[in-house]
Coordinates of C-alpha atoms in Angstrom, one line a residue:
Chain S
M1 CA 21.6 -16.6 29.7
A2 CA 21.0 -16.6 26.0
D3 CA 23.0 -14.4 23.4
L4 CA 22.4 -10.8 22.8
K5 CA 20.5 -10.3 19.4
I6 CA 19.4 -6.8 19.2
R7 CA 20.9 -3.8 20.9
I8 CA 19.4 -0.4 21.0
E9 CA 21.6 2.3 22.2
G10 CA 20.9 6.0 23.0
L11 CA 18.1 6.1 20.5
Y12 CA 16.4 9.5 19.8
K13 CA 13.8 10.4 17.5
I14 CA 12.6 13.9 17.2
F15 CA 10.0 15.1 14.7
G16 CA 10.0 18.6 13.5
P17 CA 11.8 21.1 11.1
N18 CA 15.1 21.0 12.6
P19 CA 15.7 17.6 14.7
G20 CA 19.4 18.1 14.7
A21 CA 19.3 21.3 16.7
A22 CA 16.4 20.2 18.9
I23 CA 18.2 17.1 20.1
E24 CA 20.7 19.2 22.0
L25 CA 17.8 20.8 24.0
V26 CA 16.3 17.5 24.7
R27 CA 19.8 16.2 25.9
D28 CA 20.0 19.5 28.2
G29 CA 16.8 18.4 29.8
V30 CA 14.1 20.3 28.1
S31 CA 10.8 18.4 28.7
K32 CA 8.7 16.9 26.0
Q33 CA 5.9 19.5 26.6
E34 CA 8.1 22.5 26.4
M35 CA 9.8 21.1 23.3
L36 CA 6.3 21.1 21.8
D37 CA 5.0 24.5 23.0
A38 CA 8.2 26.6 22.7
H39 CA 10.3 24.9 20.1
D40 CA 7.8 23.2 17.7
H41 CA 9.4 19.7 17.9
V42 CA 7.9 16.6 18.9
V43 CA 10.0 14.2 21.0
G44 CA 9.1 10.6 19.6
L45 CA 11.7 8.6 21.6
K46 CA 14.2 9.9 24.2
D47 CA 17.5 8.0 24.9
I48 CA 16.2 4.5 24.6
N49 CA 18.5 1.6 25.6
L50 CA 17.3 -1.8 25.3
D51 CA 19.0 -5.2 24.9
M52 CA 16.9 -8.0 23.3
T53 CA 17.9 -11.8 23.7
D54 CA 18.2 -14.1 20.9
Q55 CA 15.2 -16.6 20.5
S56 CA 13.0 -14.8 23.1
I57 CA 10.0 -12.5 23.0
Q58 CA 10.7 -9.0 23.8
V59 CA 7.3 -7.0 24.7
V60 CA 7.6 -3.2 24.3
M61 CA 4.4 -1.8 26.1
G62 CA 2.8 1.6 26.4
L63 CA -0.3 3.7 25.7
S64 CA -0.8 5.4 22.5
G65 CA 1.6 8.1 22.0
S66 CA 4.4 6.4 24.1
G67 CA 6.5 5.8 21.0
K68 CA 6.3 2.1 21.0
S69 CA 5.4 1.9 17.3
T70 CA 8.1 4.4 16.4
L71 CA 10.6 2.3 18.2
I72 CA 9.8 -0.9 16.4
R73 CA 10.1 0.8 13.2
H74 CA 13.6 1.7 13.8
I75 CA 14.7 -1.9 14.2
N76 CA 14.3 -2.5 10.4
R77 CA 14.7 1.2 9.7
L78 CA 11.3 2.2 8.4
I79 CA 12.0 5.3 10.4
E80 CA 15.4 7.0 10.5
P81 CA 16.5 7.9 13.9
T82 CA 17.7 11.4 15.0
A83 CA 20.6 9.8 17.0
G84 CA 21.5 6.5 18.4
R85 CA 22.4 3.0 17.2
V86 CA 20.4 -0.2 16.5
Q87 CA 22.7 -3.1 16.4
V88 CA 21.5 -6.6 15.1
D89 CA 24.1 -9.3 15.8
G90 CA 26.7 -6.6 16.2
R91 CA 25.8 -5.0 12.8
D92 CA 24.6 -1.4 12.9
V93 CA 21.2 -1.2 10.9
I94 CA 21.5 2.7 10.8
E95 CA 24.8 2.4 9.1
M96 CA 23.7 0.0 6.3
S97 CA 23.5 1.1 2.6
K98 CA 20.2 1.0 0.6
D99 CA 21.2 -2.4 -0.8
E100 CA 22.2 -3.8 2.6
L101 CA 19.2 -2.5 4.2
R102 CA 16.9 -4.1 1.5
D103 CA 18.8 -7.4 2.0
F104 CA 18.3 -7.1 5.7
R105 CA 14.5 -6.5 5.4
R106 CA 14.2 -9.4 2.8
H107 CA 15.9 -12.0 4.7
R108 CA 16.5 -11.0 8.4
A109 CA 13.6 -9.1 9.7
S110 CA 9.9 -9.4 8.8
M111 CA 6.9 -7.6 10.1
V112 CA 3.3 -8.0 11.2
F113 CA 1.1 -5.1 11.2
Q114 CA -1.7 -3.8 13.4
R115 CA -4.2 -3.4 10.7
F116 CA -2.7 -6.5 8.6
A117 CA -1.6 -4.4 5.6
L118 CA -2.4 -7.3 3.3
M119 CA -2.4 -6.7 -0.4
P120 CA -6.1 -6.7 -1.3
H121 CA -5.5 -7.7 -5.0
R122 CA -3.5 -10.6 -4.0
T123 CA -5.0 -14.1 -2.8
V124 CA -4.1 -15.5 0.6
A125 CA -1.5 -17.7 -1.2
Q126 CA -0.2 -14.7 -3.1
N127 CA -0.1 -12.6 0.1
V128 CA 2.1 -15.3 1.8
A129 CA 4.3 -15.4 -1.2
F130 CA 4.9 -11.6 -1.2
G131 CA 8.1 -11.6 0.7
L132 CA 9.4 -14.6 -1.3
N133 CA 8.5 -12.8 -4.6
I134 CA 10.4 -9.7 -3.4
Q135 CA 13.5 -12.1 -2.5
G136 CA 13.3 -13.2 -6.1
L137 CA 13.0 -16.9 -5.4
E138 CA 11.9 -19.2 -8.3
R139 CA 8.2 -20.3 -8.5
G140 CA 8.6 -23.9 -7.6
E141 CA 10.4 -23.0 -4.3
V142 CA 7.9 -20.3 -3.5
D143 CA 4.9 -22.6 -4.2
A144 CA 6.4 -25.3 -1.9
R145 CA 7.1 -22.9 1.0
V146 CA 3.7 -21.1 0.6
T147 CA 1.9 -24.4 0.8
R148 CA 3.8 -25.4 4.0
W149 CA 3.2 -22.1 5.7
I150 CA -0.5 -21.8 4.8
E151 CA -0.9 -25.5 6.3
R152 CA 1.1 -24.4 9.4
I153 CA -1.1 -21.0 10.1
G154 CA -4.2 -23.1 9.7
L155 CA -5.5 -21.5 6.5
G156 CA -5.4 -24.8 4.4
G157 CA -8.2 -24.5 1.7
Y158 CA -8.3 -20.7 1.8
E159 CA -5.4 -20.3 -0.5
A160 CA -7.5 -18.8 -3.4
H161 CA -9.6 -16.4 -1.2
Y162 CA -9.0 -12.6 -1.1
P163 CA -8.1 -11.1 2.3
G164 CA -11.3 -8.9 2.0
H165 CA -13.4 -12.1 2.3
L166 CA -11.7 -13.3 5.6
S167 CA -12.3 -12.4 9.2
G168 CA -9.8 -10.3 11.0
G169 CA -8.2 -13.2 12.8
M170 CA -7.8 -15.1 9.6
Q171 CA -6.4 -12.0 7.9
Q172 CA -3.8 -11.7 10.6
R173 CA -2.9 -15.3 10.3
V174 CA -2.2 -14.4 6.7
G175 CA -0.1 -11.5 7.9
I176 CA 1.8 -13.9 10.1
G177 CA 2.3 -16.5 7.5
R178 CA 3.7 -13.8 5.2
A179 CA 6.2 -12.7 7.8
L180 CA 7.2 -16.3 8.7
A181 CA 7.5 -17.5 5.1
T182 CA 10.6 -15.4 4.4
D183 CA 12.4 -17.4 7.2
A184 CA 13.8 -14.3 8.7
D185 CA 15.2 -14.7 12.4
I186 CA 13.5 -11.5 13.8
L187 CA 9.8 -10.9 13.7
L188 CA 8.6 -7.5 14.3
M189 CA 5.0 -7.6 15.5
D190 CA 3.3 -4.0 15.8
E191 CA 0.2 -4.4 17.8
A192 CA -0.4 -7.6 15.8
F193 CA -3.4 -8.6 17.7
S194 CA -4.8 -5.3 18.9
A195 CA -7.3 -5.0 16.2
L196 CA -8.9 -8.4 17.1
D197 CA -11.8 -9.4 19.4
P198 CA -10.7 -10.5 22.9
L199 CA -11.4 -14.3 22.2
I200 CA -9.7 -14.3 18.9
R201 CA -6.8 -12.4 20.4
Y202 CA -6.4 -15.1 23.0
D203 CA -6.3 -17.8 20.4
M204 CA -3.7 -15.8 18.3
Q205 CA -1.7 -15.5 21.4
S206 CA -1.6 -19.2 21.9
A207 CA -1.0 -19.7 18.3
L208 CA 2.1 -17.4 18.5
L209 CA 3.5 -19.1 21.7
D210 CA 3.0 -22.5 19.9
L211 CA 4.8 -21.3 16.9
Q212 CA 7.5 -19.8 18.9
S213 CA 8.2 -23.0 20.9
E214 CA 9.0 -24.6 17.6
L215 CA 10.6 -21.7 15.6
K216 CA 12.6 -20.0 18.3
K217 CA 12.7 -16.6 16.5
T218 CA 13.6 -13.3 18.1
I219 CA 10.3 -11.5 18.4
V220 CA 9.8 -8.0 19.3
F221 CA 6.1 -7.5 20.2
I222 CA 4.5 -4.2 20.6
T223 CA 1.2 -4.0 22.6
H224 CA -0.8 -1.7 24.9
D225 CA -2.4 -4.5 26.7
L226 CA -0.6 -5.7 29.8
D227 CA -2.4 -9.0 30.1
E228 CA -1.0 -9.6 26.6
A229 CA 2.4 -8.4 27.5
L230 CA 2.6 -10.8 30.6
R231 CA 1.3 -13.7 28.8
I232 CA 3.6 -13.7 25.9
G233 CA 6.7 -11.7 27.0
D234 CA 9.9 -13.3 28.2
S235 CA 11.0 -9.7 28.8
I236 CA 8.8 -6.5 28.9
A237 CA 9.8 -2.8 28.4
I238 CA 7.4 -0.2 29.3
L239 CA 7.5 3.1 27.4
R240 CA 5.9 6.4 28.5
D241 CA 5.9 9.7 26.4
G242 CA 8.9 8.3 24.6
E243 CA 11.0 7.4 27.5
M244 CA 11.9 4.0 29.0
V245 CA 10.1 3.6 32.3
Q246 CA 10.9 0.1 33.2
Q247 CA 12.3 -3.1 31.8
G248 CA 12.5 -6.7 33.1
D249 CA 10.7 -9.9 33.2
P250 CA 6.8 -10.1 33.7
Q251 CA 7.2 -11.0 37.4
S252 CA 9.6 -8.2 38.4
I253 CA 7.4 -5.7 36.7
V254 CA 4.3 -7.0 38.6
L255 CA 6.2 -7.3 42.0
N256 CA 8.2 -4.0 41.7
P257 CA 6.7 -1.4 39.5
A258 CA 9.2 1.3 39.0
D259 CA 6.7 4.2 39.4
D260 CA 3.1 5.1 39.9
Y261 CA 2.6 4.9 36.1
V262 CA 3.6 1.2 36.0
A263 CA 2.0 0.6 39.3
D264 CA -1.3 1.8 37.9
F265 CA -1.0 -0.5 35.1
V266 CA -0.2 -3.7 37.1
K267 CA -2.8 -3.0 39.9
D268 CA -5.7 -5.0 38.3
I269 CA -3.4 -7.8 37.1
N270 CA -4.3 -11.5 38.0
R271 CA -1.0 -11.9 39.9
S272 CA -1.5 -15.7 40.2
K273 CA -0.8 -16.0 36.5
V274 CA 2.6 -14.2 36.7
I275 CA 4.3 -14.8 40.0
K276 CA 6.4 -17.9 40.2
V277 CA 6.3 -19.9 43.5
A278 CA 10.2 -19.7 43.9
T279 CA 9.7 -16.0 44.5
I280 CA 7.5 -16.3 47.5
M281 CA 8.8 -19.5 49.2
R282 CA 10.4 -19.9 52.5
P283 CA 13.6 -21.7 53.4
P284 CA 13.1 -25.5 53.3
A285 CA 12.3 -27.5 56.4
N286 CA 12.9 -31.2 56.7
D287 CA 9.4 -32.0 58.1
T288 CA 7.3 -30.6 55.2
E289 CA 4.5 -32.8 54.2
G290 CA 2.6 -32.4 51.0
P291 CA 2.9 -32.2 47.3
T292 CA 6.1 -31.3 45.3
V293 CA 6.0 -28.5 43.0
D294 CA 8.5 -26.9 40.7
G295 CA 10.0 -23.5 41.4
E296 CA 9.1 -22.1 38.0
M297 CA 5.4 -23.0 38.6
L298 CA 3.0 -20.1 38.6
L299 CA 0.9 -19.5 41.9
E300 CA -2.3 -20.4 40.1
D301 CA -1.1 -23.9 39.2
V302 CA 0.4 -24.3 42.8
A303 CA -2.9 -23.3 44.3
R304 CA -4.7 -25.7 42.1
I305 CA -2.5 -28.7 43.1
M306 CA -2.5 -27.9 46.8
T307 CA -6.2 -27.4 47.1
G308 CA -6.8 -30.5 45.1
E309 CA -4.9 -32.6 47.5
G310 CA -6.1 -30.6 50.5
A311 CA -2.5 -29.9 51.5
G312 CA -1.5 -27.1 53.9
W313 CA 2.1 -27.0 52.7
A314 CA 3.9 -27.9 49.5
R315 CA 7.6 -28.6 48.9
V316 CA 9.4 -26.5 46.2
V317 CA 12.0 -28.2 44.0
G318 CA 14.6 -26.5 41.8
G319 CA 15.6 -27.6 38.2
S320 CA 17.5 -30.7 39.1
G321 CA 14.9 -32.0 41.6
E322 CA 16.5 -30.9 44.9
V323 CA 14.3 -29.3 47.5
V324 CA 14.7 -25.6 47.7
G325 CA 12.0 -24.3 49.7
R326 CA 8.3 -24.6 51.0
V327 CA 5.2 -22.6 50.9
S328 CA 1.8 -22.8 52.8
T329 CA -1.6 -22.2 51.2
A330 CA -1.8 -19.1 53.1
D331 CA 1.6 -17.9 51.5
V332 CA 0.1 -18.5 48.0
M333 CA -3.3 -16.9 48.7
G334 CA -1.7 -14.0 50.3
S335 CA 0.6 -13.3 47.5
M336 CA -2.1 -13.5 45.0
V337 CA -4.1 -10.8 46.7
R338 CA -1.5 -8.6 48.5
Q339 CA -2.1 -5.3 46.7
A340 CA -6.0 -5.9 46.5
N341 CA -6.5 -4.8 50.1
D342 CA -6.4 -1.1 49.4
D343 CA -8.6 -1.4 46.3
D344 CA -11.1 -3.4 48.2
T345 CA -11.5 -0.8 50.9
V346 CA -11.9 1.8 48.3
Q347 CA -14.6 -0.2 46.6
A348 CA -16.3 -1.1 49.7
A349 CA -16.5 2.6 50.8
Q350 CA -18.3 3.6 47.5
Chain U
M1 CA -6.4 63.4 -19.0
P2 CA -3.4 61.3 -20.4
S3 CA -4.3 58.9 -23.2
W4 CA -3.4 55.8 -21.5
L5 CA -6.4 56.4 -19.1
T6 CA -8.9 56.6 -21.8
D7 CA -7.5 54.1 -24.3
F8 CA -6.1 50.8 -23.1
P9 CA -2.2 51.1 -23.5
Q10 CA -1.9 48.4 -26.1
L11 CA 0.8 47.4 -28.4
D12 CA 0.5 49.4 -31.6
R13 CA -0.8 47.7 -34.8
A14 CA 2.6 47.6 -36.5
T15 CA 4.4 45.8 -33.5
L16 CA 1.5 43.3 -33.2
V17 CA 1.7 42.5 -36.9
D18 CA 5.5 42.1 -36.8
L19 CA 5.2 39.8 -33.6
R20 CA 2.7 37.5 -35.3
R21 CA 4.5 37.6 -38.6
G22 CA 7.8 36.8 -36.8
L23 CA 6.4 33.9 -34.9
D24 CA 4.5 32.3 -37.8
Q25 CA 7.5 32.7 -40.0
A26 CA 9.7 31.1 -37.3
Y27 CA 7.4 28.2 -36.9
R28 CA 7.0 27.9 -40.7
G29 CA 10.9 27.7 -41.1
F30 CA 10.9 25.2 -38.3
S31 CA 8.4 23.0 -40.0
R32 CA 10.1 23.4 -43.4
E33 CA 13.4 22.5 -41.9
F34 CA 12.3 19.5 -39.7
G35 CA 9.0 18.6 -41.0
A36 CA 10.3 15.7 -43.0
E37 CA 12.2 14.2 -40.0
I38 CA 9.1 14.5 -37.8
E39 CA 7.0 12.9 -40.4
A40 CA 9.5 10.0 -40.6
F41 CA 9.4 9.8 -36.7
F42 CA 5.7 9.1 -36.9
D43 CA 6.0 6.6 -39.9
P44 CA 5.8 3.4 -37.8
L45 CA 2.6 4.8 -36.2
L46 CA 1.2 5.6 -39.5
F47 CA 2.1 2.2 -40.8
F48 CA 0.4 0.5 -37.9
L49 CA -2.7 2.6 -38.3
V50 CA -3.0 1.9 -42.0
W51 CA -2.4 -1.9 -41.4
F52 CA -5.0 -2.1 -38.6
E53 CA -7.5 -0.1 -40.7
R54 CA -7.1 -2.3 -43.7
L55 CA -7.3 -5.4 -41.5
L56 CA -10.6 -4.3 -40.1
I57 CA -12.0 -3.2 -43.4
N58 CA -10.8 -6.3 -45.5
A59 CA -11.7 -9.0 -43.1
P60 CA -15.3 -10.4 -43.7
W61 CA -17.8 -8.6 -41.4
W62 CA -18.8 -11.7 -39.5
V63 CA -15.1 -12.4 -38.8
V64 CA -14.8 -8.9 -37.3
I65 CA -18.0 -9.4 -35.1
I66 CA -16.6 -12.7 -33.8
G67 CA -13.4 -11.1 -33.1
V68 CA -14.9 -8.1 -31.2
C69 CA -17.2 -10.7 -29.3
A70 CA -14.2 -12.8 -28.4
L71 CA -12.2 -9.7 -27.1
V72 CA -15.4 -8.6 -25.2
W73 CA -15.8 -11.8 -23.6
A74 CA -12.2 -12.0 -22.6
L75 CA -12.4 -8.7 -20.9
T76 CA -15.8 -8.8 -19.3
R77 CA -17.3 -12.3 -19.3
S78 CA -20.8 -10.8 -19.9
W79 CA -23.3 -12.3 -22.2
K80 CA -25.5 -9.2 -22.1
L81 CA -22.7 -7.1 -23.5
I82 CA -22.0 -9.5 -26.4
I83 CA -25.6 -9.5 -27.4
G84 CA -25.5 -5.7 -27.5
V85 CA -22.4 -5.6 -29.5
V86 CA -23.7 -8.0 -32.1
I87 CA -27.1 -6.0 -32.4
A88 CA -25.0 -2.7 -32.6
F89 CA -22.8 -4.0 -35.4
L90 CA -25.5 -5.7 -37.3
L91 CA -27.4 -2.3 -37.4
I92 CA -24.5 -0.4 -38.4
G93 CA -23.6 -2.7 -41.2
F94 CA -27.3 -2.9 -42.3
F95 CA -27.5 0.9 -42.7
G96 CA -24.3 0.9 -44.9
M97 CA -21.9 2.4 -42.4
W98 CA -19.6 -0.7 -41.9
K99 CA -16.6 0.7 -43.7
D100 CA -16.6 4.1 -42.1
T101 CA -17.2 2.3 -38.7
M102 CA -14.1 0.2 -39.1
S103 CA -12.0 3.3 -40.0
T104 CA -13.2 5.0 -36.8
M105 CA -12.6 1.9 -34.6
A106 CA -9.0 1.7 -36.1
I107 CA -8.3 5.2 -35.2
I108 CA -9.9 5.1 -31.8
T109 CA -8.1 2.1 -30.8
V110 CA -4.6 3.5 -31.9
C111 CA -5.3 6.9 -30.2
T112 CA -6.4 4.9 -27.1
L113 CA -3.1 2.8 -27.2
V114 CA -1.0 5.8 -27.7
S115 CA -2.6 7.6 -24.9
I116 CA -2.1 4.7 -22.4
V117 CA 1.5 4.2 -23.5
L118 CA 2.3 7.8 -23.1
G119 CA -0.2 8.7 -20.2
V120 CA 0.3 5.9 -17.7
P121 CA 4.2 6.5 -17.4
I122 CA 3.5 10.3 -17.0
G123 CA 1.0 9.7 -14.5
I124 CA 3.4 7.6 -12.6
L125 CA 5.9 10.2 -12.6
M126 CA 3.5 12.7 -11.5
A127 CA 2.5 10.4 -8.5
R128 CA 6.2 10.0 -7.5
S129 CA 7.1 13.7 -7.5
N130 CA 5.1 16.7 -6.4
R131 CA 7.3 19.0 -8.5
V132 CA 6.4 16.9 -11.7
Q133 CA 2.8 17.2 -10.8
M134 CA 3.2 20.9 -10.4
V135 CA 4.4 21.3 -13.8
V136 CA 2.2 18.7 -15.6
M137 CA -1.1 19.8 -14.1
P138 CA -1.4 23.3 -15.7
I139 CA -0.4 21.7 -19.0
L140 CA -3.2 19.1 -18.8
D141 CA -5.7 22.1 -17.9
V142 CA -4.6 23.9 -21.0
M143 CA -4.9 20.7 -23.2
Q144 CA -8.3 20.1 -21.8
T145 CA -9.7 23.6 -22.3
M146 CA -7.8 25.0 -25.4
P147 CA -10.2 24.8 -28.3
A148 CA -9.3 21.8 -30.5
F149 CA -9.1 24.0 -33.7
V150 CA -6.2 26.0 -32.2
Y151 CA -3.8 23.3 -31.8
L152 CA -4.9 21.8 -35.1
I153 CA -3.2 24.7 -36.8
P154 CA 0.4 24.1 -35.9
V155 CA -0.1 20.2 -36.3
V156 CA -1.4 20.7 -39.8
M157 CA 1.4 23.3 -40.6
L158 CA 3.9 20.7 -39.4
L159 CA 2.5 17.5 -40.8
G160 CA 0.0 18.5 -43.4
I161 CA -3.4 16.9 -43.6
G162 CA -3.8 13.0 -42.9
K163 CA -4.1 10.3 -40.4
V164 CA -1.0 11.2 -38.3
P165 CA -1.9 14.7 -37.4
G166 CA -5.5 13.5 -36.8
V167 CA -4.0 10.9 -34.3
I168 CA -2.0 13.7 -32.6
A169 CA -4.9 16.1 -32.3
V170 CA -7.1 13.4 -30.8
V171 CA -4.4 12.3 -28.4
I172 CA -3.8 15.9 -27.1
Y173 CA -7.4 16.2 -26.6
A174 CA -7.9 12.7 -25.0
I175 CA -4.8 12.0 -23.0
P176 CA -5.4 14.2 -19.9
P177 CA -7.8 11.9 -18.0
V178 CA -5.6 8.9 -18.1
I179 CA -2.8 10.9 -16.8
R180 CA -4.8 12.4 -14.1
L181 CA -6.4 9.3 -13.0
T182 CA -3.1 7.3 -13.1
N183 CA -1.8 10.0 -10.9
L184 CA -4.7 10.0 -8.6
G185 CA -4.9 6.1 -8.4
I186 CA -1.2 5.7 -7.4
R187 CA -1.4 8.6 -4.8
L188 CA -4.6 6.9 -3.2
V189 CA -2.7 3.4 -2.6
D190 CA -3.1 2.7 1.1
R191 CA 0.1 4.0 3.0
E192 CA 0.0 0.9 5.3
V193 CA 0.2 -1.6 2.4
L194 CA 3.1 0.5 0.9
E195 CA 4.9 0.4 4.4
A196 CA 4.5 -3.4 4.3
A197 CA 6.0 -3.6 0.8
D198 CA 9.0 -1.5 2.2
A199 CA 9.2 -3.6 5.3
F200 CA 9.7 -6.7 3.2
G201 CA 12.5 -5.1 1.2
A202 CA 10.6 -4.3 -2.0
S203 CA 12.8 -2.1 -4.5
P204 CA 11.1 0.9 -5.8
W205 CA 10.5 -1.0 -9.0
Q206 CA 8.9 -4.0 -7.1
R207 CA 6.8 -1.5 -5.2
L208 CA 5.5 0.0 -8.4
V209 CA 4.7 -3.2 -10.4
R210 CA 3.6 -5.4 -7.7
V211 CA 1.7 -3.1 -5.4
Q212 CA 1.0 0.6 -6.6
V213 CA 0.0 -0.2 -10.3
P214 CA -2.2 -3.2 -9.5
L215 CA -4.0 -1.3 -6.6
A216 CA -4.4 1.9 -8.8
M217 CA -5.7 -0.3 -11.7
P218 CA -9.4 0.4 -11.1
T219 CA -8.8 4.2 -11.1
I220 CA -6.5 3.9 -14.1
M221 CA -9.2 1.9 -16.0
A222 CA -11.6 4.8 -15.2
G223 CA -9.1 7.2 -16.9
V224 CA -8.9 4.8 -20.0
N225 CA -12.7 4.9 -20.2
Q226 CA -12.7 8.7 -20.2
T227 CA -9.9 8.8 -22.7
I228 CA -11.9 6.6 -25.1
M229 CA -15.0 8.7 -24.8
M230 CA -13.0 11.8 -25.5
A231 CA -11.3 10.4 -28.4
L232 CA -14.7 9.4 -29.8
A233 CA -15.9 13.0 -29.3
M234 CA -13.0 14.2 -31.5
V235 CA -14.0 12.0 -34.5
V236 CA -15.8 14.8 -36.4
I237 CA -13.0 17.3 -35.7
A238 CA -10.5 14.9 -36.8
A239 CA -12.4 14.4 -40.1
M240 CA -11.8 18.0 -41.0
I241 CA -8.1 17.3 -41.3
G242 CA -8.5 14.3 -43.5
V243 CA -9.2 11.4 -41.1
K244 CA -11.5 8.9 -42.7
G245 CA -14.3 7.4 -40.7
L246 CA -17.8 8.2 -39.4
G247 CA -16.8 11.9 -39.0
Q248 CA -16.5 12.5 -42.7
P249 CA -20.3 11.8 -43.5
V250 CA -21.2 13.9 -40.5
L251 CA -19.2 17.0 -42.0
Q252 CA -20.6 16.3 -45.4
S253 CA -24.1 16.4 -43.9
I254 CA -23.4 19.7 -42.3
T255 CA -22.4 21.5 -45.5
N256 CA -25.3 19.8 -47.6
Q257 CA -28.0 19.8 -44.9
Y258 CA -28.4 16.0 -45.0
F259 CA -30.3 15.5 -41.8
T260 CA -30.7 11.7 -41.9
Q261 CA -27.2 10.9 -43.1
G262 CA -25.9 13.0 -40.2
L263 CA -28.2 11.4 -37.6
L264 CA -27.3 7.9 -38.8
N265 CA -23.6 8.5 -38.7
G266 CA -23.9 10.2 -35.3
L267 CA -25.8 7.3 -34.0
A268 CA -23.1 5.0 -35.1
I269 CA -20.6 7.1 -33.1
V270 CA -22.9 6.8 -30.0
A271 CA -23.3 3.0 -30.5
L272 CA -19.4 2.7 -30.7
A273 CA -19.1 4.9 -27.6
I274 CA -21.5 2.8 -25.7
V275 CA -19.9 -0.4 -26.5
F276 CA -16.4 0.9 -25.7
D277 CA -17.6 2.4 -22.4
R278 CA -19.5 -0.6 -21.2
V279 CA -16.6 -3.0 -22.0
S280 CA -13.9 -0.8 -20.3
Q281 CA -16.2 -0.3 -17.4
A282 CA -17.2 -3.9 -17.0
Y283 CA -13.5 -4.8 -17.2
G284 CA -12.6 -2.2 -14.5
K285 CA -15.3 -3.6 -12.2
R286 CA -14.3 -7.1 -12.9
M287 CA -10.8 -6.3 -11.5
Q288 CA -12.3 -4.6 -8.5
K289 CA -14.2 -7.6 -7.6
H290 CA -10.9 -9.2 -6.5
H291 CA -10.8 -6.8 -3.9
G292 CA -13.9 -7.7 -2.3
G293 CA -14.6 -4.7 -0.2
T294 CA -12.2 -3.3 2.5
V295 CA -9.1 -4.8 4.0
H296 CA -10.3 -4.1 7.6
G297 CA -12.2 -6.8 9.5

């Protein structure tokens, strides 16, 4: 298990004329709707606790109004909490002085925005340089880093263009370049790909995973799209109406949704792209014939191998190559479609 | 019927006279006391204005035209404008108004510079604080609607007749647009872009000079353009308190009924106005071109 990077503890955010008094009511169990109707306060976040691991991608998912964008803005304190703590490497961001906070934002945590938030009067190169200018780096150093990052995000040749002349996907590449150029170890991405077309979005997800395999940042990624969450998240937290509903790795969320809200989210998911074969295997048997597959492999890949070889069984091996279990084609297929049964009957009836 | 229902219950004549006399005397006392200091305070401005006016008048006409064209090219990159400028200046010179035009250009330039130097920071302060805006807005309204003659009186009482009171009167009249539009431009800067600046740890100063002012620039330039136009409109009134330039022959024409002289000098003012207007607008537009439409894609 990797190290703890960001710890959010007992975080509350209440909007309204007197949040200090309102928080007591919320703690006493007054509901969000009642707070709004009777007390004129909006509960943005309620008792959020979340630990994020170093060098991993933490996805925070929820529909609009669930408080996910409010939550991510507490990590670099663009929003002040009503109560609670946000610790980064053991240091409480909420306690920081103005200067410390500025320094934290300049060097430790950079951000990518849903609608890019690029500076329209600056060229691509000048936008990527923005954080470095703010850091006060000298020109030679800035130019060197900007050249490197523009190349890395695939915008070589567009240095002198203005953002307004670029497509959405390219603009967001600039946004990512701007965020990465500061060398911050934390990357906050607020619905970074939500404004993009599906195909571009898929490309950008791949580009992000590609960058992450090399850079090993701690990424907090906000999204309302479960497919996106499952694809890029090492860990997923689901928010609803400002409350944490469930957190865990993608597989556990698909296999064990905590409530109807989450179950509703995951019901149309392509389970073969989420569930790992080790989760569904049976105990090993000595006489198993067939291909060998890694326990970490997704069902989709296992099914491809098994059908390709026409094998009825496969042996599952662990990290060091020892056989830890076996699966049949029927097991794999069954796990892929398990929940689909009820849906099919409903559709057939219509 | 009581008398206050038939006649408006006004101050009696003696009190009014006393009030007027009291205020007038207090102000006269003030100007006698501090007039010299205040005049000395404006000396650098006067010095610059005189130097600039002499420079324009003493330089050979073709040097001035080349200089203006170079400036226009630097600001707008437009051949059409340069041709227009050359034709306008040649006609002005041909009809014998070269010297007066140079004087007017000098005072308009100085007034515009003073308005920008004072107006942009005031506009920035207004944009940062609603309270400042609440105080400054009504003052601007008064400055724009109060007839110019009214504030000429105290200015002349304080500083006498001449260039500096002329500049002050023109600036009072012309500065509101640059203040208003600086305020507006900065307030209109996209909140998401400002949030991004904050997220990257920009200090308030970095935010102002790297994000707010550059993004507000087209709007600020529209204010500068308005300020120049209003300053030109004040040329004739400024001439009444001794400012040399195209205004004086116009005043002369009014008293002597010289229709043609009035028309020609009036047209020269119009020509200057068109040149200043097109140049400042083209400059503003050129800056906007960098934006290239919206940020959303």
